[in-house]
Amino acid sequence: MSRALATTPSSDPDQLPAQLDPARLPRHVAVIMDGNGRWARQRGLPRAMGHRAGVEVLKRTLRHCSDWGIGALTAYAFSTENWTRPGEEVAFLMALFERVLAKELEALERQQVRIRFLGDLEPLPEGLKVLITDATERTAGNAGIHFNVCTNYGGRSELVRAARRLADRAARGELDPASIDEELFAAQLFTAGDADPDLLIRTSGEQRISNFLLWQLAYAELHITEVLWPDFDTEALLAALLDYQGRQRRFGGVQSGVQNGVETTP
Ligand code: IPE
Ligand code: IPE
Ligand code: MG
């Protein structure tokens, strides 16, 4: 488990919906943005239109998380398995990522967002890679929300990569295998430096993880909603956060007066 803490920008009491308890917000929210294709099909539109609508929802979700004082948002944009989709859809998604990143970079800088792209970026189109490097460098020093976009990301491949990095160091004699503990292992993951997600949201009702953050979600609270991603509005985000605030997190211990890290009994 990563013990490093995400920077937690303090929430603005004027912005936070009154129903939410500022002391019990998740520090890190992860989201599997699913259901774009079904949303488009329901409207007789091509799947691409669902992806396009999904971008607007991601922008709003990021803004809310930032305004409400959540330290990190990690969004699953493209999995290592999504390459198996029709070439036309993959090409559309890559072009969409490129277009959106180019268009939104200035706003991200203005909002003090620190953006990172998690995954194996090597197979991505050259133009997208250039934009990713630029956006990452330009926002690296920002003090606001940590926004992680998982692109060509797979949990298993991330774990294998971490194991290989440690094995390489051990083989070179730089690392004693006995010194490998959870902290050192977590430091090899793409998410190094961020706290593990407290809350995982999956839209469109599928009850699975789909190879997302296999290590980091060990003790995340799961919120699965039937709402399709392009329909995931402010109310749906609020419902997820309220669901989270009602949970008793025990981390394998026994029930106590501690809820979401905060003492709830006198
Ligand atoms: C999620 O929506 C977006 C990506 C995986 C890129 P989908 O495209 O999976 O939509 P459905 O699941 O087919 O409805
Ligand atoms: C998970 O959605 C991946 C992303 C949201 C990027 P999928 O639509 O690819 O997952 P499955 O196929 O339903 O498991
Ligand atoms: Mg899907």
PDB file of C-alpha atoms and ligand atoms in Angstrom:
ATOM      1  CA  MET A   1       0.000   0.000   0.000  1.00  0.00           C
ATOM      2  CA  SER A   2       1.382   3.395  -0.938  1.00  0.00           C
ATOM      3  CA  ARG A   3       1.761   5.444   2.192  1.00  0.00           C
ATOM      4  CA  ALA A   4       2.683   8.660   0.463  1.00  0.00           C
ATOM      5  CA  LEU A   5      -0.068  11.219   0.679  1.00  0.00           C
ATOM      6  CA  ALA A   6      -1.539  13.097  -2.220  1.00  0.00           C
ATOM      7  CA  THR A   7      -1.439  16.833  -1.943  1.00  0.00           C
ATOM      8  CA  THR A   8      -4.855  17.669  -0.615  1.00  0.00           C
ATOM      9  CA  PRO A   9      -5.915  21.141  -1.639  1.00  0.00           C
ATOM     10  CA  SER A  10      -8.251  22.487   1.007  1.00  0.00           C
ATOM     11  CA  SER A  11     -11.883  22.582  -0.029  1.00  0.00           C
ATOM     12  CA  ASP A  12     -13.659  25.854  -0.503  1.00  0.00           C
ATOM     13  CA  PRO A  13     -16.646  25.827   1.864  1.00  0.00           C
ATOM     14  CA  ASP A  14     -18.610  27.992  -0.584  1.00  0.00           C
ATOM     15  CA  GLN A  15     -18.225  25.420  -3.330  1.00  0.00           C
ATOM     16  CA  LEU A  16     -18.787  22.191  -1.412  1.00  0.00           C
ATOM     17  CA  PRO A  17     -22.381  20.867  -1.543  1.00  0.00           C
ATOM     18  CA  ALA A  18     -23.929  21.196   1.912  1.00  0.00           C
ATOM     19  CA  GLN A  19     -24.659  17.452   2.157  1.00  0.00           C
ATOM     20  CA  LEU A  20     -20.940  16.582   2.038  1.00  0.00           C
ATOM     21  CA  ASP A  21     -18.781  16.467   5.139  1.00  0.00           C
ATOM     22  CA  PRO A  22     -15.506  18.206   4.233  1.00  0.00           C
ATOM     23  CA  ALA A  23     -13.644  16.178   6.878  1.00  0.00           C
ATOM     24  CA  ARG A  24     -14.585  12.859   5.279  1.00  0.00           C
ATOM     25  CA  LEU A  25     -13.959  13.423   1.601  1.00  0.00           C
ATOM     26  CA  PRO A  26     -11.941  10.768  -0.217  1.00  0.00           C
ATOM     27  CA  ARG A  27      -8.390  11.961  -0.804  1.00  0.00           C
ATOM     28  CA  HIS A  28      -8.241  10.077  -4.073  1.00  0.00           C
ATOM     29  CA  VAL A  29     -11.099   9.076  -6.389  1.00  0.00           C
ATOM     30  CA  ALA A  30     -10.632   6.575  -9.224  1.00  0.00           C
ATOM     31  CA  VAL A  31     -13.166   6.186 -11.993  1.00  0.00           C
ATOM     32  CA  ILE A  32     -13.851   3.566 -14.659  1.00  0.00           C
ATOM     33  CA  MET A  33     -15.658   5.696 -17.219  1.00  0.00           C
ATOM     34  CA  ASP A  34     -17.806   3.037 -18.862  1.00  0.00           C
ATOM     35  CA  GLY A  35     -20.926   3.058 -21.018  1.00  0.00           C
ATOM     36  CA  ASN A  36     -20.097   5.587 -23.754  1.00  0.00           C
ATOM     37  CA  GLY A  37     -20.962   3.094 -26.500  1.00  0.00           C
ATOM     38  CA  ARG A  38     -24.303   2.118 -24.962  1.00  0.00           C
ATOM     39  CA  TRP A  39     -25.203   5.770 -24.406  1.00  0.00           C
ATOM     40  CA  ALA A  40     -24.621   6.471 -28.104  1.00  0.00           C
ATOM     41  CA  ARG A  41     -26.493   3.339 -29.222  1.00  0.00           C
ATOM     42  CA  GLN A  42     -29.526   4.320 -27.136  1.00  0.00           C
ATOM     43  CA  ARG A  43     -29.653   7.532 -29.163  1.00  0.00           C
ATOM     44  CA  GLY A  44     -29.039   5.915 -32.546  1.00  0.00           C
ATOM     45  CA  LEU A  45     -25.627   7.628 -32.727  1.00  0.00           C
ATOM     46  CA  PRO A  46     -22.193   6.214 -33.608  1.00  0.00           C
ATOM     47  CA  ARG A  47     -20.099   5.089 -30.588  1.00  0.00           C
ATOM     48  CA  ALA A  48     -17.720   7.972 -31.226  1.00  0.00           C
ATOM     49  CA  MET A  49     -20.420  10.412 -30.155  1.00  0.00           C
ATOM     50  CA  GLY A  50     -20.551   8.676 -26.779  1.00  0.00           C
ATOM     51  CA  HIS A  51     -16.807   9.135 -26.345  1.00  0.00           C
ATOM     52  CA  ARG A  52     -17.095  12.787 -27.287  1.00  0.00           C
ATOM     53  CA  ALA A  53     -19.868  13.326 -24.719  1.00  0.00           C
ATOM     54  CA  GLY A  54     -17.761  11.445 -22.171  1.00  0.00           C
ATOM     55  CA  VAL A  55     -14.977  14.020 -22.444  1.00  0.00           C
ATOM     56  CA  GLU A  56     -17.301  16.790 -21.288  1.00  0.00           C
ATOM     57  CA  VAL A  57     -18.288  14.691 -18.269  1.00  0.00           C
ATOM     58  CA  LEU A  58     -14.650  14.063 -17.375  1.00  0.00           C
ATOM     59  CA  LYS A  59     -13.927  17.798 -17.522  1.00  0.00           C
ATOM     60  CA  ARG A  60     -16.845  18.555 -15.199  1.00  0.00           C
ATOM     61  CA  THR A  61     -15.897  15.729 -12.814  1.00  0.00           C
ATOM     62  CA  LEU A  62     -12.332  17.045 -12.592  1.00  0.00           C
ATOM     63  CA  ARG A  63     -13.579  20.563 -11.914  1.00  0.00           C
ATOM     64  CA  HIS A  64     -15.873  19.382  -9.129  1.00  0.00           C
ATOM     65  CA  CYS A  65     -13.203  17.211  -7.514  1.00  0.00           C
ATOM     66  CA  SER A  66     -10.778  20.120  -7.635  1.00  0.00           C
ATOM     67  CA  ASP A  67     -13.321  22.644  -6.299  1.00  0.00           C
ATOM     68  CA  TRP A  68     -14.419  20.323  -3.516  1.00  0.00           C
ATOM     69  CA  GLY A  69     -10.898  19.656  -2.243  1.00  0.00           C
ATOM     70  CA  ILE A  70     -10.305  16.080  -3.433  1.00  0.00           C
ATOM     71  CA  GLY A  71      -6.545  15.557  -3.765  1.00  0.00           C
ATOM     72  CA  ALA A  72      -6.409  13.205  -6.747  1.00  0.00           C
ATOM     73  CA  LEU A  73      -8.604  11.927  -9.574  1.00  0.00           C
ATOM     74  CA  THR A  74      -7.507   8.914 -11.616  1.00  0.00           C
ATOM     75  CA  ALA A  75      -9.545   8.153 -14.733  1.00  0.00           C
ATOM     76  CA  TYR A  76      -9.407   5.025 -16.897  1.00  0.00           C
ATOM     77  CA  ALA A  77      -9.340   6.330 -20.465  1.00  0.00           C
ATOM     78  CA  PHE A  78      -7.908   3.415 -22.479  1.00  0.00           C
ATOM     79  CA  SER A  79      -6.980  -0.064 -21.302  1.00  0.00           C
ATOM     80  CA  THR A  80      -4.317  -2.405 -22.664  1.00  0.00           C
ATOM     81  CA  GLU A  81      -7.268  -4.544 -23.840  1.00  0.00           C
ATOM     82  CA  ASN A  82      -9.010  -1.694 -25.683  1.00  0.00           C
ATOM     83  CA  TRP A  83      -6.623  -2.148 -28.653  1.00  0.00           C
ATOM     84  CA  THR A  84      -8.803  -5.147 -29.587  1.00  0.00           C
ATOM     85  CA  ARG A  85     -11.626  -2.777 -30.597  1.00  0.00           C
ATOM     86  CA  PRO A  86     -12.237  -2.002 -34.275  1.00  0.00           C
ATOM     87  CA  GLY A  87      -9.330   0.036 -35.731  1.00  0.00           C
ATOM     88  CA  GLU A  88     -11.668   2.886 -36.546  1.00  0.00           C
ATOM     89  CA  GLU A  89     -12.758   3.280 -32.899  1.00  0.00           C
ATOM     90  CA  VAL A  90      -9.165   3.075 -31.613  1.00  0.00           C
ATOM     91  CA  ALA A  91      -8.059   5.703 -34.139  1.00  0.00           C
ATOM     92  CA  PHE A  92     -10.973   7.951 -33.157  1.00  0.00           C
ATOM     93  CA  LEU A  93     -10.095   7.672 -29.459  1.00  0.00           C
ATOM     94  CA  MET A  94      -6.414   8.489 -30.047  1.00  0.00           C
ATOM     95  CA  ALA A  95      -7.351  11.512 -32.175  1.00  0.00           C
ATOM     96  CA  LEU A  96      -9.852  12.590 -29.512  1.00  0.00           C
ATOM     97  CA  PHE A  97      -7.235  12.378 -26.721  1.00  0.00           C
ATOM     98  CA  GLU A  98      -4.891  14.479 -28.848  1.00  0.00           C
ATOM     99  CA  ARG A  99      -7.506  17.101 -29.681  1.00  0.00           C
ATOM    100  CA  VAL A 100      -8.768  17.408 -26.113  1.00  0.00           C
ATOM    101  CA  LEU A 101      -5.315  17.615 -24.574  1.00  0.00           C
ATOM    102  CA  ALA A 102      -4.210  20.333 -27.002  1.00  0.00           C
ATOM    103  CA  LYS A 103      -7.389  22.307 -26.354  1.00  0.00           C
ATOM    104  CA  GLU A 104      -7.512  21.920 -22.561  1.00  0.00           C
ATOM    105  CA  LEU A 105      -3.874  22.342 -21.568  1.00  0.00           C
ATOM    106  CA  GLU A 106      -4.134  26.056 -20.908  1.00  0.00           C
ATOM    107  CA  ALA A 107      -7.195  25.593 -18.687  1.00  0.00           C
ATOM    108  CA  LEU A 108      -5.442  22.821 -16.762  1.00  0.00           C
ATOM    109  CA  GLU A 109      -2.486  25.113 -16.156  1.00  0.00           C
ATOM    110  CA  ARG A 110      -4.780  27.913 -15.043  1.00  0.00           C
ATOM    111  CA  GLN A 111      -6.592  25.610 -12.624  1.00  0.00           C
ATOM    112  CA  GLN A 112      -3.248  24.447 -11.167  1.00  0.00           C
ATOM    113  CA  VAL A 113      -3.974  20.825 -12.164  1.00  0.00           C
ATOM    114  CA  ARG A 114      -1.009  18.449 -12.219  1.00  0.00           C
ATOM    115  CA  ILE A 115      -1.686  16.003 -15.036  1.00  0.00           C
ATOM    116  CA  ARG A 116       0.074  12.676 -15.544  1.00  0.00           C
ATOM    117  CA  PHE A 117      -0.580   9.839 -17.977  1.00  0.00           C
ATOM    118  CA  LEU A 118      -0.280   6.395 -16.468  1.00  0.00           C
ATOM    119  CA  GLY A 119       0.415   3.358 -18.607  1.00  0.00           C
ATOM    120  CA  ASP A 120       2.777   2.178 -21.329  1.00  0.00           C
ATOM    121  CA  LEU A 121       2.879   5.303 -23.471  1.00  0.00           C
ATOM    122  CA  GLU A 122       5.325   3.922 -26.039  1.00  0.00           C
ATOM    123  CA  PRO A 123       2.729   2.491 -28.510  1.00  0.00           C
ATOM    124  CA  LEU A 124       0.683   5.720 -28.580  1.00  0.00           C
ATOM    125  CA  PRO A 125       0.707   7.882 -31.747  1.00  0.00           C
ATOM    126  CA  GLU A 126       3.728  10.222 -31.941  1.00  0.00           C
ATOM    127  CA  GLY A 127       1.655  13.421 -31.882  1.00  0.00           C
ATOM    128  CA  LEU A 128      -0.125  12.340 -28.725  1.00  0.00           C
ATOM    129  CA  LYS A 129       3.163  11.406 -27.058  1.00  0.00           C
ATOM    130  CA  VAL A 130       4.592  14.870 -27.745  1.00  0.00           C
ATOM    131  CA  LEU A 131       1.521  16.514 -26.208  1.00  0.00           C
ATOM    132  CA  ILE A 132       1.647  14.196 -23.194  1.00  0.00           C
ATOM    133  CA  THR A 133       5.295  15.039 -22.513  1.00  0.00           C
ATOM    134  CA  ASP A 134       4.575  18.743 -22.859  1.00  0.00           C
ATOM    135  CA  ALA A 135       1.468  18.653 -20.610  1.00  0.00           C
ATOM    136  CA  THR A 136       3.229  16.570 -17.970  1.00  0.00           C
ATOM    137  CA  GLU A 137       6.245  18.896 -17.875  1.00  0.00           C
ATOM    138  CA  ARG A 138       4.216  22.100 -17.925  1.00  0.00           C
ATOM    139  CA  THR A 139       1.966  21.061 -15.043  1.00  0.00           C
ATOM    140  CA  ALA A 140       4.483  19.092 -12.932  1.00  0.00           C
ATOM    141  CA  GLY A 141       4.964  21.925 -10.450  1.00  0.00           C
ATOM    142  CA  ASN A 142       1.261  22.709 -10.028  1.00  0.00           C
ATOM    143  CA  ALA A 143      -0.079  22.626  -6.496  1.00  0.00           C
ATOM    144  CA  GLY A 144      -3.670  21.648  -7.331  1.00  0.00           C
ATOM    145  CA  ILE A 145      -5.412  18.340  -7.865  1.00  0.00           C
ATOM    146  CA  HIS A 146      -3.416  15.386  -9.201  1.00  0.00           C
ATOM    147  CA  PHE A 147      -5.185  14.271 -12.374  1.00  0.00           C
ATOM    148  CA  ASN A 148      -4.058  10.884 -13.644  1.00  0.00           C
ATOM    149  CA  VAL A 149      -5.259   9.703 -17.038  1.00  0.00           C
ATOM    150  CA  CYS A 150      -4.737   5.977 -17.515  1.00  0.00           C
ATOM    151  CA  THR A 151      -3.884   5.520 -21.169  1.00  0.00           C
ATOM    152  CA  ASN A 152      -2.816   2.118 -22.502  1.00  0.00           C
ATOM    153  CA  TYR A 153      -2.977   1.140 -18.860  1.00  0.00           C
ATOM    154  CA  GLY A 154      -3.328  -2.420 -17.542  1.00  0.00           C
ATOM    155  CA  GLY A 155      -3.026  -3.428 -13.899  1.00  0.00           C
ATOM    156  CA  ARG A 156      -1.288  -6.710 -14.651  1.00  0.00           C
ATOM    157  CA  SER A 157       1.219  -5.153 -16.999  1.00  0.00           C
ATOM    158  CA  GLU A 158       1.945  -2.453 -14.377  1.00  0.00           C
ATOM    159  CA  LEU A 159       2.674  -5.161 -11.774  1.00  0.00           C
ATOM    160  CA  VAL A 160       4.915  -7.110 -14.156  1.00  0.00           C
ATOM    161  CA  ARG A 161       6.783  -3.907 -15.013  1.00  0.00           C
ATOM    162  CA  ALA A 162       7.317  -3.176 -11.301  1.00  0.00           C
ATOM    163  CA  ALA A 163       8.613  -6.712 -10.683  1.00  0.00           C
ATOM    164  CA  ARG A 164      10.970  -6.441 -13.656  1.00  0.00           C
ATOM    165  CA  ARG A 165      12.360  -3.099 -12.476  1.00  0.00           C
ATOM    166  CA  LEU A 166      13.124  -4.507  -9.040  1.00  0.00           C
ATOM    167  CA  ALA A 167      14.563  -7.729 -10.500  1.00  0.00           C
ATOM    168  CA  ASP A 168      16.864  -5.672 -12.762  1.00  0.00           C
ATOM    169  CA  ARG A 169      18.201  -3.742  -9.788  1.00  0.00           C
ATOM    170  CA  ALA A 170      18.681  -6.950  -7.793  1.00  0.00           C
ATOM    171  CA  ALA A 171      20.468  -8.616 -10.721  1.00  0.00           C
ATOM    172  CA  ARG A 172      22.845  -5.635 -10.926  1.00  0.00           C
ATOM    173  CA  GLY A 173      23.573  -6.051  -7.227  1.00  0.00           C
ATOM    174  CA  GLU A 174      22.011  -2.702  -6.350  1.00  0.00           C
ATOM    175  CA  LEU A 175      19.155  -4.146  -4.329  1.00  0.00           C
ATOM    176  CA  ASP A 176      18.878  -6.877  -1.718  1.00  0.00           C
ATOM    177  CA  PRO A 177      15.690  -8.878  -2.556  1.00  0.00           C
ATOM    178  CA  ALA A 178      15.013  -9.184   1.186  1.00  0.00           C
ATOM    179  CA  SER A 179      14.594  -5.402   1.350  1.00  0.00           C
ATOM    180  CA  ILE A 180      11.617  -5.432  -1.050  1.00  0.00           C
ATOM    181  CA  ASP A 181       8.539  -4.513   0.936  1.00  0.00           C
ATOM    182  CA  GLU A 182       5.114  -3.101   0.027  1.00  0.00           C
ATOM    183  CA  GLU A 183       6.352   0.466   0.127  1.00  0.00           C
ATOM    184  CA  LEU A 184       9.276  -0.187  -2.218  1.00  0.00           C
ATOM    185  CA  PHE A 185       7.034  -2.188  -4.547  1.00  0.00           C
ATOM    186  CA  ALA A 186       4.384   0.559  -4.654  1.00  0.00           C
ATOM    187  CA  ALA A 187       7.121   3.067  -5.486  1.00  0.00           C
ATOM    188  CA  GLN A 188       7.670   1.247  -8.824  1.00  0.00           C
ATOM    189  CA  LEU A 189       4.040   1.654  -9.894  1.00  0.00           C
ATOM    190  CA  PHE A 190       2.798   4.395 -12.203  1.00  0.00           C
ATOM    191  CA  THR A 191       0.865   5.855  -9.261  1.00  0.00           C
ATOM    192  CA  ALA A 192       3.985   6.316  -7.096  1.00  0.00           C
ATOM    193  CA  GLY A 193       3.595   9.373  -4.897  1.00  0.00           C
ATOM    194  CA  ASP A 194      -0.214   9.340  -4.757  1.00  0.00           C
ATOM    195  CA  ALA A 195      -2.184   7.766  -1.922  1.00  0.00           C
ATOM    196  CA  ASP A 196      -4.207   4.722  -2.955  1.00  0.00           C
ATOM    197  CA  PRO A 197      -7.742   5.522  -4.145  1.00  0.00           C
ATOM    198  CA  ASP A 198     -10.269   5.657  -1.310  1.00  0.00           C
ATOM    199  CA  LEU A 199     -13.208   5.428  -3.680  1.00  0.00           C
ATOM    200  CA  LEU A 200     -13.639   3.634  -7.010  1.00  0.00           C
ATOM    201  CA  ILE A 201     -16.591   4.661  -9.147  1.00  0.00           C
ATOM    202  CA  ARG A 202     -17.663   2.486 -12.067  1.00  0.00           C
ATOM    203  CA  THR A 203     -20.452   3.671 -14.318  1.00  0.00           C
ATOM    204  CA  SER A 204     -22.798   1.599 -16.534  1.00  0.00           C
ATOM    205  CA  GLY A 205     -23.428  -1.125 -13.977  1.00  0.00           C
ATOM    206  CA  GLU A 206     -20.686  -3.638 -14.825  1.00  0.00           C
ATOM    207  CA  GLN A 207     -19.546  -5.364 -11.634  1.00  0.00           C
ATOM    208  CA  ARG A 208     -15.892  -5.792 -12.497  1.00  0.00           C
ATOM    209  CA  ILE A 209     -12.480  -4.152 -12.230  1.00  0.00           C
ATOM    210  CA  SER A 210     -11.400  -4.713 -15.882  1.00  0.00           C
ATOM    211  CA  ASN A 211      -7.667  -4.758 -15.073  1.00  0.00           C
ATOM    212  CA  PHE A 212      -7.705  -1.333 -13.367  1.00  0.00           C
ATOM    213  CA  LEU A 213      -5.341  -0.463 -10.481  1.00  0.00           C
ATOM    214  CA  LEU A 214      -5.142  -4.051  -9.205  1.00  0.00           C
ATOM    215  CA  TRP A 215      -2.681  -3.193  -6.456  1.00  0.00           C
ATOM    216  CA  GLN A 216      -3.952   0.244  -5.526  1.00  0.00           C
ATOM    217  CA  LEU A 217      -7.629  -0.696  -5.109  1.00  0.00           C
ATOM    218  CA  ALA A 218      -6.892  -3.205  -2.314  1.00  0.00           C
ATOM    219  CA  TYR A 219      -9.050  -1.301   0.193  1.00  0.00           C
ATOM    220  CA  ALA A 220     -10.977   1.140  -1.983  1.00  0.00           C
ATOM    221  CA  GLU A 221     -14.696   1.505  -1.380  1.00  0.00           C
ATOM    222  CA  LEU A 222     -16.594   0.536  -4.535  1.00  0.00           C
ATOM    223  CA  HIS A 223     -19.468   2.557  -5.935  1.00  0.00           C
ATOM    224  CA  ILE A 224     -21.067   0.999  -8.997  1.00  0.00           C
ATOM    225  CA  THR A 225     -23.828   2.976 -10.639  1.00  0.00           C
ATOM    226  CA  GLU A 226     -26.134   2.069 -13.544  1.00  0.00           C
ATOM    227  CA  VAL A 227     -25.679   5.618 -14.887  1.00  0.00           C
ATOM    228  CA  LEU A 228     -23.796   5.579 -18.214  1.00  0.00           C
ATOM    229  CA  TRP A 229     -20.647   7.706 -18.212  1.00  0.00           C
ATOM    230  CA  PRO A 230     -21.965  10.478 -20.514  1.00  0.00           C
ATOM    231  CA  ASP A 231     -24.916  10.858 -18.088  1.00  0.00           C
ATOM    232  CA  PHE A 232     -22.700  10.978 -14.977  1.00  0.00           C
ATOM    233  CA  ASP A 233     -23.705  14.443 -13.831  1.00  0.00           C
ATOM    234  CA  THR A 234     -23.046  16.475 -10.684  1.00  0.00           C
ATOM    235  CA  GLU A 235     -25.868  14.684  -8.901  1.00  0.00           C
ATOM    236  CA  ALA A 236     -24.396  11.265  -9.735  1.00  0.00           C
ATOM    237  CA  LEU A 237     -20.970  12.335  -8.441  1.00  0.00           C
ATOM    238  CA  LEU A 238     -22.556  13.678  -5.287  1.00  0.00           C
ATOM    239  CA  ALA A 239     -24.410  10.365  -4.819  1.00  0.00           C
ATOM    240  CA  ALA A 240     -21.105   8.474  -5.101  1.00  0.00           C
ATOM    241  CA  LEU A 241     -19.441  10.724  -2.518  1.00  0.00           C
ATOM    242  CA  LEU A 242     -22.389  10.444  -0.137  1.00  0.00           C
ATOM    243  CA  ASP A 243     -22.350   6.651  -0.547  1.00  0.00           C
ATOM    244  CA  TYR A 244     -18.641   6.756   0.352  1.00  0.00           C
ATOM    245  CA  GLN A 245     -19.229   8.941   3.396  1.00  0.00           C
ATOM    246  CA  GLY A 246     -21.735   6.405   4.696  1.00  0.00           C
ATOM    247  CA  ARG A 247     -19.236   3.537   4.627  1.00  0.00           C
ATOM    248  CA  GLN A 248     -17.463   2.032   7.638  1.00  0.00           C
ATOM    249  CA  ARG A 249     -13.872   1.405   6.577  1.00  0.00           C
ATOM    250  CA  ARG A 250     -12.288  -1.316   8.652  1.00  0.00           C
ATOM    251  CA  PHE A 251      -9.120  -2.280   6.724  1.00  0.00           C
ATOM    252  CA  GLY A 252      -9.415  -5.796   8.118  1.00  0.00           C
ATOM    253  CA  GLY A 253      -9.788  -4.649  11.719  1.00  0.00           C
ATOM    254  CA  VAL A 254     -12.864  -4.625  13.896  1.00  0.00           C
ATOM    255  CA  GLN A 255     -15.614  -2.031  13.905  1.00  0.00           C
ATOM    256  CA  SER A 256     -14.524   1.083  15.720  1.00  0.00           C
ATOM    257  CA  GLY A 257     -15.541   4.675  16.072  1.00  0.00           C
ATOM    258  CA  VAL A 258     -13.258   5.580  13.203  1.00  0.00           C
ATOM    259  CA  GLN A 259     -14.988   6.310   9.920  1.00  0.00           C
ATOM    260  CA  ASN A 260     -13.022   7.289   6.816  1.00  0.00           C
ATOM    261  CA  GLY A 261     -10.050   8.038   9.010  1.00  0.00           C
ATOM    262  CA  VAL A 262     -11.997  10.314  11.342  1.00  0.00           C
ATOM    263  CA  GLU A 263     -13.087   9.597  14.911  1.00  0.00           C
ATOM    264  CA  THR A 264     -16.893   9.546  14.944  1.00  0.00           C
ATOM    265  CA  THR A 265     -17.553   8.644  18.582  1.00  0.00           C
ATOM    266  CA  PRO A 266     -16.691  10.919  21.507  1.00  0.00           C
TER     267      PRO A 266
HETATM  268  C1  IPE B   1     -15.863   3.477 -22.063  1.00  0.00           C
HETATM  269  O1  IPE B   1     -17.045   3.295 -22.778  1.00  0.00           O
HETATM  270  C2  IPE B   1     -14.815   4.210 -22.867  1.00  0.00           C
HETATM  271  C3  IPE B   1     -13.635   3.393 -23.227  1.00  0.00           C
HETATM  272  C4  IPE B   1     -13.429   2.149 -22.879  1.00  0.00           C
HETATM  273  C5  IPE B   1     -12.631   4.046 -24.041  1.00  0.00           C
HETATM  274  P1  IPE B   1     -17.226   2.056 -23.724  1.00  0.00           P
HETATM  275  O2  IPE B   1     -16.720   2.405 -25.087  1.00  0.00           O
HETATM  276  O3  IPE B   1     -16.630   0.831 -23.130  1.00  0.00           O
HETATM  277  O4  IPE B   1     -18.824   1.915 -23.766  1.00  0.00           O
HETATM  278  P2  IPE B   1     -19.665   0.593 -23.712  1.00  0.00           P
HETATM  279  O5  IPE B   1     -19.202  -0.203 -22.525  1.00  0.00           O
HETATM  280  O6  IPE B   1     -19.415  -0.131 -24.998  1.00  0.00           O
HETATM  281  O7  IPE B   1     -21.073   1.049 -23.562  1.00  0.00           O
HETATM  282  C1  IPE B   2     -12.868  -0.397 -19.009  1.00  0.00           C
HETATM  283  O1  IPE B   2     -13.996  -0.419 -19.815  1.00  0.00           O
HETATM  284  C2  IPE B   2     -11.786   0.431 -19.652  1.00  0.00           C
HETATM  285  C3  IPE B   2     -12.033   1.866 -19.714  1.00  0.00           C
HETATM  286  C4  IPE B   2     -13.056   2.499 -19.175  1.00  0.00           C
HETATM  287  C5  IPE B   2     -11.029   2.626 -20.403  1.00  0.00           C
HETATM  288  P1  IPE B   2     -14.223  -1.583 -20.876  1.00  0.00           P
HETATM  289  O2  IPE B   2     -15.517  -1.295 -21.545  1.00  0.00           O
HETATM  290  O3  IPE B   2     -13.038  -1.732 -21.746  1.00  0.00           O
HETATM  291  O4  IPE B   2     -14.317  -2.863 -19.930  1.00  0.00           O
HETATM  292  P2  IPE B   2     -15.039  -4.264 -20.146  1.00  0.00           P
HETATM  293  O5  IPE B   2     -14.649  -4.757 -21.518  1.00  0.00           O
HETATM  294  O6  IPE B   2     -16.512  -4.013 -20.065  1.00  0.00           O
HETATM  295  O7  IPE B   2     -14.570  -5.128 -19.045  1.00  0.00           O
HETATM  296 MG    MG B   3     -17.313  -0.610 -21.878  1.00  0.00          MG
END
